[in-house]
CSV table of N, CA and C in Angstrom, one decimal:
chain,number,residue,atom,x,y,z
N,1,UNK,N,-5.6,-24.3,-10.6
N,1,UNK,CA,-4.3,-24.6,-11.2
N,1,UNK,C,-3.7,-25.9,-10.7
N,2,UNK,N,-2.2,-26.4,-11.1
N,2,UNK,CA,-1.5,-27.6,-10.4
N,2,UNK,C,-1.0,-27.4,-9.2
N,3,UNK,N,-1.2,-28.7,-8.8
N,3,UNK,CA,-0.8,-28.8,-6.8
N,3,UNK,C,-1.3,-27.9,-6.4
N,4,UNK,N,-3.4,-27.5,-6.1
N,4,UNK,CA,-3.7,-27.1,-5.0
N,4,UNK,C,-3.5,-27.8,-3.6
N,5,UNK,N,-3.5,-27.0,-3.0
N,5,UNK,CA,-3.3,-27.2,-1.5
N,5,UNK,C,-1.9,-27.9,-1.2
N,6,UNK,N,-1.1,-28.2,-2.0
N,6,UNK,CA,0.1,-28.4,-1.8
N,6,UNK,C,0.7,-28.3,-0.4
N,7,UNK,N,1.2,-28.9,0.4
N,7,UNK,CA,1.8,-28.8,1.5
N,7,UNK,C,0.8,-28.0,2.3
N,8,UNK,N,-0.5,-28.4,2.1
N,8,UNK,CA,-1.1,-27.9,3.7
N,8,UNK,C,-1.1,-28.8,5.0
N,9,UNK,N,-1.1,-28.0,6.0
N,9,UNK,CA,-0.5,-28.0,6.8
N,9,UNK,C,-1.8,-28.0,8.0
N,10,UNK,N,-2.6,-27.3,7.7
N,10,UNK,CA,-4.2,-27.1,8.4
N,10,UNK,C,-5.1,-26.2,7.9
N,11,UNK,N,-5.6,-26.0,8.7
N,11,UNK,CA,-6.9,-24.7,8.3
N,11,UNK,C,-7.7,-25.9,7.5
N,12,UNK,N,-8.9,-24.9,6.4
N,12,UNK,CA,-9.9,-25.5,5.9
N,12,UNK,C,-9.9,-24.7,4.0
N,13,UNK,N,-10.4,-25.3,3.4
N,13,UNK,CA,-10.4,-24.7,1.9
N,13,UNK,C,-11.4,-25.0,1.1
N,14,UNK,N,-12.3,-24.3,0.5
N,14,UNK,CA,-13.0,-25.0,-0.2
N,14,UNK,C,-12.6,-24.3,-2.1
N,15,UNK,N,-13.1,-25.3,-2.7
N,15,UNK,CA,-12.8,-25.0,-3.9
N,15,UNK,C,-13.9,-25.6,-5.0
N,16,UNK,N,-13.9,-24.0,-5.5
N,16,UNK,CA,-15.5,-24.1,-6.4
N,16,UNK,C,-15.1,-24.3,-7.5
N,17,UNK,N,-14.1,-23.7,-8.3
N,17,UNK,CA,-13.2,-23.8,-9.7
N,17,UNK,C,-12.5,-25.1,-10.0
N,18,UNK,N,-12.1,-25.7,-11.4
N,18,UNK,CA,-11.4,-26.3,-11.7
N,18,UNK,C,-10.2,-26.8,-10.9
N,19,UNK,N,-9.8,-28.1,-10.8
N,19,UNK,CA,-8.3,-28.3,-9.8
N,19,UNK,C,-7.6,-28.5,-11.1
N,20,UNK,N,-6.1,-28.4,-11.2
N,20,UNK,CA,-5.3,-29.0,-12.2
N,20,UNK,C,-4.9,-30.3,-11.5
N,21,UNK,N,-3.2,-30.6,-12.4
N,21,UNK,CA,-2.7,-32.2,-11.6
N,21,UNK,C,-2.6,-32.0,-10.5
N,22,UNK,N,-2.0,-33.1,-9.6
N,22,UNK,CA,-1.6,-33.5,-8.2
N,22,UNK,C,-1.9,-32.6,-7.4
N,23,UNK,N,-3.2,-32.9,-7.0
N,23,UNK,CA,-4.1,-31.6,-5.6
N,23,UNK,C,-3.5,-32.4,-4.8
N,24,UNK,N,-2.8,-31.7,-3.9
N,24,UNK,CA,-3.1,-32.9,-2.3
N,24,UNK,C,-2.0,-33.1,-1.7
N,25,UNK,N,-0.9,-32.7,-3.3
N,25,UNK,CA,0.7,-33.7,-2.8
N,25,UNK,C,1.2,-33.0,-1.5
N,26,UNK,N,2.0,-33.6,-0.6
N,26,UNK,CA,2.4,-32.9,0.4
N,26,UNK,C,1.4,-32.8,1.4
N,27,UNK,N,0.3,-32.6,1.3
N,27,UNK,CA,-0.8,-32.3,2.7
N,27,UNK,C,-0.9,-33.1,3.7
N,28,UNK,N,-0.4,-32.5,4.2
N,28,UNK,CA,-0.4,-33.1,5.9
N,28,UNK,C,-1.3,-33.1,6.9
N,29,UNK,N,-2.2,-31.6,7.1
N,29,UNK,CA,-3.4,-31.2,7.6
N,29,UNK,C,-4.2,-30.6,7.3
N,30,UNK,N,-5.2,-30.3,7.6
N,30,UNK,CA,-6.4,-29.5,7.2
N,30,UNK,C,-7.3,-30.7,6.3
N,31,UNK,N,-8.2,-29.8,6.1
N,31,UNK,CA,-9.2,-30.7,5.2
N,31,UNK,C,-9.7,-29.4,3.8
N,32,UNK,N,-10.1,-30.4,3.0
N,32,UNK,CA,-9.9,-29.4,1.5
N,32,UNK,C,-11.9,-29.8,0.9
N,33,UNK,N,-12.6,-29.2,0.5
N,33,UNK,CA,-13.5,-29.2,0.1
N,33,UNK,C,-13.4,-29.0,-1.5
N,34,UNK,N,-13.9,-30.2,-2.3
N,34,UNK,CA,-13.3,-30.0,-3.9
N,34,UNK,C,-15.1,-30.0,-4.4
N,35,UNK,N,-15.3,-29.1,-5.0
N,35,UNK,CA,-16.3,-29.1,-6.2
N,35,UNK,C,-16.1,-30.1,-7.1
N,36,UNK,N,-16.4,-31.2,-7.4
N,36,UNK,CA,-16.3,-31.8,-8.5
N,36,UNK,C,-17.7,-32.7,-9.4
N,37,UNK,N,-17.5,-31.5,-10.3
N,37,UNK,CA,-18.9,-31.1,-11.1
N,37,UNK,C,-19.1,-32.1,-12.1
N,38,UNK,N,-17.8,-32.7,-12.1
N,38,UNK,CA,-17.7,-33.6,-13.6
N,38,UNK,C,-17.3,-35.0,-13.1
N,39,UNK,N,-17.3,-35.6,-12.1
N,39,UNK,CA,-16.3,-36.7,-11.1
N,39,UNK,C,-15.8,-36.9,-12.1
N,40,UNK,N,-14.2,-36.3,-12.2
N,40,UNK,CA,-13.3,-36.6,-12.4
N,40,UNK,C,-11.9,-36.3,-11.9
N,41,UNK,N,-12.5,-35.4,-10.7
N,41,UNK,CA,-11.3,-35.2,-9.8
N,41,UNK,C,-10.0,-35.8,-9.1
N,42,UNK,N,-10.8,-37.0,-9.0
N,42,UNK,CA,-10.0,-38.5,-8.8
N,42,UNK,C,-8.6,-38.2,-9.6
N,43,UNK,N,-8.8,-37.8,-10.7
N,43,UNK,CA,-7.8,-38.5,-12.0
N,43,UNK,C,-7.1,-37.2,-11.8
N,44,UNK,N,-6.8,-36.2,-11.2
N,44,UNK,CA,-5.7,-35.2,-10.6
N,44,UNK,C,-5.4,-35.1,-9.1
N,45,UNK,N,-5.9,-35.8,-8.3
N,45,UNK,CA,-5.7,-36.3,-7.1
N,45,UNK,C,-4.7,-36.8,-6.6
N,46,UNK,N,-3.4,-36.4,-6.0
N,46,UNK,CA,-2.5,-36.7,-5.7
N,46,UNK,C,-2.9,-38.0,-4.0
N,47,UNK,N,-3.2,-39.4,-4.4
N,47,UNK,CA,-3.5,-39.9,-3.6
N,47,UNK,C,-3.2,-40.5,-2.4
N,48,UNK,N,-1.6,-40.4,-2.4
N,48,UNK,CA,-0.6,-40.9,-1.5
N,48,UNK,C,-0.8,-40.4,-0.2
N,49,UNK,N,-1.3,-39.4,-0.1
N,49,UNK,CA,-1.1,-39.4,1.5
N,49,UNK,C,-2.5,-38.8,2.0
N,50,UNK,N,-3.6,-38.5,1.1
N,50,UNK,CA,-4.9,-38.3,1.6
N,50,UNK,C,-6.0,-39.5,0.8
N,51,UNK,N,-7.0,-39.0,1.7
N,51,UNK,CA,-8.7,-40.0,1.3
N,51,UNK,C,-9.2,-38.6,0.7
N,52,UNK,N,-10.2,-39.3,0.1
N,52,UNK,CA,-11.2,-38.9,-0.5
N,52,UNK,C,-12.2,-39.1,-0.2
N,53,UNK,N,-13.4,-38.4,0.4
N,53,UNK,CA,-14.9,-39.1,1.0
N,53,UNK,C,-15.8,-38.1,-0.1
N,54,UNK,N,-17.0,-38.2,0.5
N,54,UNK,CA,-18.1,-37.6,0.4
N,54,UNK,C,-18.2,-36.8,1.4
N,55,UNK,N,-19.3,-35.3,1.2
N,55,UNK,CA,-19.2,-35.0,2.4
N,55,UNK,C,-20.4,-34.9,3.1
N,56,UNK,N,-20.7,-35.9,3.9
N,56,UNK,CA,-21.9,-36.3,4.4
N,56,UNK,C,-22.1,-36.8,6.0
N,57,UNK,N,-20.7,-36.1,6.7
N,57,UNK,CA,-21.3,-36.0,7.8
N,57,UNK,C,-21.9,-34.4,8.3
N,58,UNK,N,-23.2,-34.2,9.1
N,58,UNK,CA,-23.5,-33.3,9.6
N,58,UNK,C,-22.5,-31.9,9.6
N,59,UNK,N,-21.3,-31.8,11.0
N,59,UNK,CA,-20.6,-31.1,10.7
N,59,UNK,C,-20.0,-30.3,9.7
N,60,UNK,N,-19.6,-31.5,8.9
N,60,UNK,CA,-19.0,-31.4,7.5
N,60,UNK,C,-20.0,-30.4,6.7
N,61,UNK,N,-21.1,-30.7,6.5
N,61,UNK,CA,-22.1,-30.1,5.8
N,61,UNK,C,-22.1,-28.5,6.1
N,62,UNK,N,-22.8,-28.2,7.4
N,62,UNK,CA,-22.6,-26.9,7.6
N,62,UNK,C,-21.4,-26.2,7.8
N,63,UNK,N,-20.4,-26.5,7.8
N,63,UNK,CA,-19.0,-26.2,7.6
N,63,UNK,C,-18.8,-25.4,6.4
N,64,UNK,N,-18.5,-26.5,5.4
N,64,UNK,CA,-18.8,-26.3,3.8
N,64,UNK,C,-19.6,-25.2,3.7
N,65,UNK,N,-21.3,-25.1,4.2
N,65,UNK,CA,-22.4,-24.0,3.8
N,65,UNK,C,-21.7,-22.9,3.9
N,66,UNK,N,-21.4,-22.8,5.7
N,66,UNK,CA,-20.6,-21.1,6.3
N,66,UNK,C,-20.4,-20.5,5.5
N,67,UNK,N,-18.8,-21.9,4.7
N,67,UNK,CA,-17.6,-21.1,4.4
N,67,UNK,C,-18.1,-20.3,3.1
N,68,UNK,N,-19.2,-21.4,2.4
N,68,UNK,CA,-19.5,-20.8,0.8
N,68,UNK,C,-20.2,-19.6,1.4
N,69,UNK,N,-21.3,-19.3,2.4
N,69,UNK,CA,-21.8,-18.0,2.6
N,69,UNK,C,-20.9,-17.0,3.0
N,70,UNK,N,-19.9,-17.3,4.0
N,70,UNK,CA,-19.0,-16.5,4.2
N,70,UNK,C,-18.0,-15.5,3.1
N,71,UNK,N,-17.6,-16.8,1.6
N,71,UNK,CA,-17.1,-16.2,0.4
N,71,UNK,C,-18.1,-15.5,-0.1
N,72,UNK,N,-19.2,-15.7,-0.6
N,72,UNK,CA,-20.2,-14.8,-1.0
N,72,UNK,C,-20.2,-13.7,-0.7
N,73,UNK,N,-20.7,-13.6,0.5
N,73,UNK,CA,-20.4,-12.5,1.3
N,73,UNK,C,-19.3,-11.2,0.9
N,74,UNK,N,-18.2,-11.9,0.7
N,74,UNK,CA,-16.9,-11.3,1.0
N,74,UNK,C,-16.7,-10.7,-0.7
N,75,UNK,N,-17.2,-11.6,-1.5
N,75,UNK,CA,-16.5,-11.4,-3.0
N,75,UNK,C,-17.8,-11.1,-4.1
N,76,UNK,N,-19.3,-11.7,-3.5
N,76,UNK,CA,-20.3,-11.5,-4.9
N,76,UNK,C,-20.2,-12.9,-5.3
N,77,UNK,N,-19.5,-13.8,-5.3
N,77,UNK,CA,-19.2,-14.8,-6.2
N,77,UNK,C,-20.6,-15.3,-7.0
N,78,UNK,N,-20.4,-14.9,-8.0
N,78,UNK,CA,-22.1,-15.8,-8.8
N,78,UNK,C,-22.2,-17.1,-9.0
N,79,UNK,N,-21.3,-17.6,-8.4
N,79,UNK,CA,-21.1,-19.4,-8.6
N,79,UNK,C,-21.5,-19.6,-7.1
N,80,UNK,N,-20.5,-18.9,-6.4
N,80,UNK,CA,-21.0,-19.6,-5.0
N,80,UNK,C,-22.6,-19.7,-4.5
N,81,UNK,N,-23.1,-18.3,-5.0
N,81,UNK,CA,-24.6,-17.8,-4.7
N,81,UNK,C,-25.7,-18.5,-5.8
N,82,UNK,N,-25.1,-19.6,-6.9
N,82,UNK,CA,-25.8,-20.6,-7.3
N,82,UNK,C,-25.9,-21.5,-6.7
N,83,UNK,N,-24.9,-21.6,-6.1
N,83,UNK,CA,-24.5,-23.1,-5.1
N,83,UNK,C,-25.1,-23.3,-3.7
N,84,UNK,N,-25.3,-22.0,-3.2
N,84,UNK,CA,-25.9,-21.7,-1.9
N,84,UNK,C,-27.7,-22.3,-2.3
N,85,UNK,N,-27.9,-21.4,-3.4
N,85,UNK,CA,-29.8,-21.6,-3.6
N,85,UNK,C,-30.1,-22.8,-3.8
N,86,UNK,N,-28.8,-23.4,-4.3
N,86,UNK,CA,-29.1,-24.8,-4.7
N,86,UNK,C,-28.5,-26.1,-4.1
N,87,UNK,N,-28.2,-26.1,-2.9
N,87,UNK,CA,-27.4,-26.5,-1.9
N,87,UNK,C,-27.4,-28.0,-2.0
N,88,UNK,N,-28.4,-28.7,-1.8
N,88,UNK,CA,-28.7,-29.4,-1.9
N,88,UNK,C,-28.5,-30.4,-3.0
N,89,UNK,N,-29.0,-30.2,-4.2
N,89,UNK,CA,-28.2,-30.2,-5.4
N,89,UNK,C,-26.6,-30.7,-5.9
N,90,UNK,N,-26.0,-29.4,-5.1
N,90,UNK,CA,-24.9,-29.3,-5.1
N,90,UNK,C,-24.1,-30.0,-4.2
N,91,UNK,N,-24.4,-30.7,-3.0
N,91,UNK,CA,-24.0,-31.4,-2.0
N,91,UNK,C,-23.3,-32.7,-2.8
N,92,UNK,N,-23.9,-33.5,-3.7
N,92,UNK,CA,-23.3,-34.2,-3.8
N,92,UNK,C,-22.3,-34.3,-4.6
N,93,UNK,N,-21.7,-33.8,-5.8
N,93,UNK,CA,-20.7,-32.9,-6.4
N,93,UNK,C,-19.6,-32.6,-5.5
N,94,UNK,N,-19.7,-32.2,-4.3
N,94,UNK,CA,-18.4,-31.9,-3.3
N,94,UNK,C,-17.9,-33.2,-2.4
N,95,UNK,N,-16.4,-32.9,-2.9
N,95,UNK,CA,-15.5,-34.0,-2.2
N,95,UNK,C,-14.7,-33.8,-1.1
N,96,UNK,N,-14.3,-34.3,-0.1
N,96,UNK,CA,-13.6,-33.9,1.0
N,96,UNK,C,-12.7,-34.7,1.2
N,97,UNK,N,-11.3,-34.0,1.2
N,97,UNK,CA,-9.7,-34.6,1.2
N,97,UNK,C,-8.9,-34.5,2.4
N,98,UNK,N,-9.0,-35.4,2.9
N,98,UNK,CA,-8.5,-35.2,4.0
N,98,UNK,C,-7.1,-36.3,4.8
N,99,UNK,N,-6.1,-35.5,4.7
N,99,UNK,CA,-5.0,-36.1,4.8
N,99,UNK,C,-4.7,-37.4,5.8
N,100,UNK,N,-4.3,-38.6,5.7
N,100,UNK,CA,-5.0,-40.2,6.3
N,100,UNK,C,-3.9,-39.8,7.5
N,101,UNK,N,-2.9,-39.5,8.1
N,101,UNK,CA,-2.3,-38.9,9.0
N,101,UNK,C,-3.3,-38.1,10.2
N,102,UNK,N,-3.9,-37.1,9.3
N,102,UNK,CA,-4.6,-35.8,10.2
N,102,UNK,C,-5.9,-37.2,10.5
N,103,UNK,N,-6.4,-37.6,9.6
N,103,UNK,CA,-7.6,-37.8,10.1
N,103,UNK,C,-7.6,-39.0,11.1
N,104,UNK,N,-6.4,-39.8,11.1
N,104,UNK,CA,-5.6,-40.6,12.4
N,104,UNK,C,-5.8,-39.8,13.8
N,105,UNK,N,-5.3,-38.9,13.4
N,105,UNK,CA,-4.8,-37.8,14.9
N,105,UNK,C,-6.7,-37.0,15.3
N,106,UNK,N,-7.7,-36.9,14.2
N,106,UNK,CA,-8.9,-36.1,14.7
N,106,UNK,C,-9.8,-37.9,15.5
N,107,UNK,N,-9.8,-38.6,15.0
N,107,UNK,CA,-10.6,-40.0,15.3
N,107,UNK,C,-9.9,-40.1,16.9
N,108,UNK,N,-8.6,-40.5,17.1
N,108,UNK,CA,-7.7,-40.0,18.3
N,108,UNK,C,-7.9,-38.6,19.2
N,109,UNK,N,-8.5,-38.0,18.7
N,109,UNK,CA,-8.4,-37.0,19.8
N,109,UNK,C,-9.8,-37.3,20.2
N,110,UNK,N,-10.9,-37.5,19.2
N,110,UNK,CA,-12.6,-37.5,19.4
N,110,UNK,C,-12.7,-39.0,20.3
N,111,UNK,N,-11.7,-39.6,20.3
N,111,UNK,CA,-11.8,-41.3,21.3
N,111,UNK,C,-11.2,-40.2,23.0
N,112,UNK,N,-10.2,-39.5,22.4
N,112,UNK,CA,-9.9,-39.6,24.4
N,112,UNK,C,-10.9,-38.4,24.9
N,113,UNK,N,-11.7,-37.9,24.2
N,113,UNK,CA,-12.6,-36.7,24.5
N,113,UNK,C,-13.7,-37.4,25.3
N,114,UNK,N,-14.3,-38.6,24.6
N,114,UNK,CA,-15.6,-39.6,24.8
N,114,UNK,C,-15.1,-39.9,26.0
N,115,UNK,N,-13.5,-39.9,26.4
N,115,UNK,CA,-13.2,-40.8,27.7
N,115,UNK,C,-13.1,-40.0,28.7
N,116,UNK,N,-13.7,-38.6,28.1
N,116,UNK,CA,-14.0,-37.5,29.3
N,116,UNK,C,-13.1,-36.6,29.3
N,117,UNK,N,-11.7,-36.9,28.5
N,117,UNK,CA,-10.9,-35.4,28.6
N,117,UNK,C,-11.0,-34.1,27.8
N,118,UNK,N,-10.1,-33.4,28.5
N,118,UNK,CA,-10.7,-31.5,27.6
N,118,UNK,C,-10.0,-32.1,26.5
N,119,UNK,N,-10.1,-31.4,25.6
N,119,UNK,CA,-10.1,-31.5,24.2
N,119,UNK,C,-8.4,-31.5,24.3
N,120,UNK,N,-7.8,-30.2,24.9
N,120,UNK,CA,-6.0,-29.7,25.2
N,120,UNK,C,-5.2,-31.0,25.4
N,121,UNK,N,-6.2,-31.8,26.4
N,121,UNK,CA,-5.6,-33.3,26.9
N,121,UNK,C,-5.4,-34.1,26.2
N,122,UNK,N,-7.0,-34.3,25.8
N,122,UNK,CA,-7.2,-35.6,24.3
N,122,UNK,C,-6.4,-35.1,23.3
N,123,UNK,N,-6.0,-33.8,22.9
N,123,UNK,CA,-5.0,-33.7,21.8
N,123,UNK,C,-3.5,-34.1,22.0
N,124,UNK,N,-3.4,-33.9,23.4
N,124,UNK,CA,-2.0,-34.4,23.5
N,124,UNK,C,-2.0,-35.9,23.8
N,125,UNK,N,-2.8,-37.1,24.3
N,125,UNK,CA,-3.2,-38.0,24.7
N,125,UNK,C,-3.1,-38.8,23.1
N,126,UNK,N,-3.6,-38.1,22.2
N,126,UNK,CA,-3.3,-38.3,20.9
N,126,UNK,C,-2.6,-38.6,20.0
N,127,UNK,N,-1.2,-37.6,20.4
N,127,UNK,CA,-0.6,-37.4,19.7
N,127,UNK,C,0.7,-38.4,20.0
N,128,UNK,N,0.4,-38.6,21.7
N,128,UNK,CA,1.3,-39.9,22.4
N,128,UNK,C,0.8,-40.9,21.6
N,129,UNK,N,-0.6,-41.3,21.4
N,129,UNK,CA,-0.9,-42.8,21.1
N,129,UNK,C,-1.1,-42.9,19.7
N,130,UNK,N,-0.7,-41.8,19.0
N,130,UNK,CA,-0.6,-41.9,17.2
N,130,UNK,C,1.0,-42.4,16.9
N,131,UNK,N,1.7,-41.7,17.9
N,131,UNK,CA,3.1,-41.6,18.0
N,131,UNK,C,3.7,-43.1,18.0
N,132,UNK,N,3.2,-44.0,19.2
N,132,UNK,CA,3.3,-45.1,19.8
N,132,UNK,C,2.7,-46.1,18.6
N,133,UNK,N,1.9,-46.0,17.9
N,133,UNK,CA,1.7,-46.8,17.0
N,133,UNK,C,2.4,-46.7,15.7
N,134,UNK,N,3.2,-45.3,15.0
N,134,UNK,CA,3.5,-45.1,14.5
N,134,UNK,C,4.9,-46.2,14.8
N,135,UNK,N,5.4,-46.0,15.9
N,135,UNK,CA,6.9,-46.8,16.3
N,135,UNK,C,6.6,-48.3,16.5
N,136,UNK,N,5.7,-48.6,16.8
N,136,UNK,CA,5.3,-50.0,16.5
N,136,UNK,C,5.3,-50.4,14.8
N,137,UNK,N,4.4,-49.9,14.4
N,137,UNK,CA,4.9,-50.0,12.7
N,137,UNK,C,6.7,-50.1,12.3
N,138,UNK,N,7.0,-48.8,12.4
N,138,UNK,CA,8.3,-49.0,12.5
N,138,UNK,C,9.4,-50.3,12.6
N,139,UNK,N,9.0,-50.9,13.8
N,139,UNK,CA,9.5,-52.0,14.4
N,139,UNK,C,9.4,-53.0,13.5
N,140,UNK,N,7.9,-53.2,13.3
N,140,UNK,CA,7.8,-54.6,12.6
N,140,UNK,C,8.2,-54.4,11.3
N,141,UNK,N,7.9,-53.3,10.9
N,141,UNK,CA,8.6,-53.2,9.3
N,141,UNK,C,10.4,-53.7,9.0
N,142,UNK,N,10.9,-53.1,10.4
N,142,UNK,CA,12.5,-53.3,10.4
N,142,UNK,C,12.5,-54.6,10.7
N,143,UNK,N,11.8,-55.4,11.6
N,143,UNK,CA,11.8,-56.8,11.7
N,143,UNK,C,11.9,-57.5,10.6
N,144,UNK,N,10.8,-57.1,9.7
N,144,UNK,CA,10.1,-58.1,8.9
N,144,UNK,C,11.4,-57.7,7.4
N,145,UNK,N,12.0,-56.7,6.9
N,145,UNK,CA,12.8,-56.0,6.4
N,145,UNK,C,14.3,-57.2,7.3
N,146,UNK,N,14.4,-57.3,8.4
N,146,UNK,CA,15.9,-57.9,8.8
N,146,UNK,C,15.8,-59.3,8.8
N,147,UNK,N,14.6,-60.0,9.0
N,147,UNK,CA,13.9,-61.6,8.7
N,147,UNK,C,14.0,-62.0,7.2
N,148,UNK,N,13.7,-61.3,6.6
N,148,UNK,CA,13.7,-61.4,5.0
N,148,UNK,C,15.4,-61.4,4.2
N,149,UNK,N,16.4,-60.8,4.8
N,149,UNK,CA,17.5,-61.4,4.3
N,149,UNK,C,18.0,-62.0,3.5
């Protein structure tokens, strides 16, 4: 239907069916898995505040698999369990939305991890140096906004 995932906030979603208008509006976190069988999902994409990739890193991949085995599992789904046999196939048809904020803050946490801290650390280490850039923007915007006069 219109505005899936509307104001998500986190977690993970994937979506085998049809999306209506503006998927996305509001989403702040999580990442969303879109079926899109026909590429035309773009054109109901609410784009303002997320990307749109492919889903082609490792992780990402078996992520996506779990979840679709995991629904199967749970419901029978005859779509999902086409999609499972045919995985491959189907791999490239799926799109991953992921809100340009959250994916600031995961890139930020995976840099202070590499620099050796626990994960608890680098997320808070994160959220200081997403923060800090964020008020830097700020700044020059109001600069450049009080120079222009």
């Amino acid at each position: 239907g219109d505005h899936g995932c509307e104001y998500m906030t986190g977690g993970r979603a994937v979506i085998l069916g049809p999306t209506g208008k503006n998927f996305a509006a509001g989403m702040s976190g999580g990442i969303a898995y879109v079926l899109d069988e026909n590429y035309d999902f773009y054109l109901r994409l609410n784009k303002e505040l997320v990307t749109m990739t492919g889903v082609e890193e490792k992780h990402d991949i078996e992520e996506l698999k779990t979840m679709i085995e995991k629904h199967v599992a749970a419901t029978g789904s005859p779509k999902g369990a086409r999609i499972l046999h045919d995985f491959a196939n189907y791999l490239p048809y799926f799109k991953k939305i992921v809100p340009n904020d959250y994916s600031r803050m995961l890139q930020e946490i995976s840099r202070f991890e590499e620099k050796g801290l626990p994960y608890k650390e680098a997320e808070l280490e994160a959220f200081y140096s997403v923060q800090k850039w964020e008020n830097q923007q700020d700044f020059w915007i109001t600069r450049e906004k009080t120079i222009n006069r």
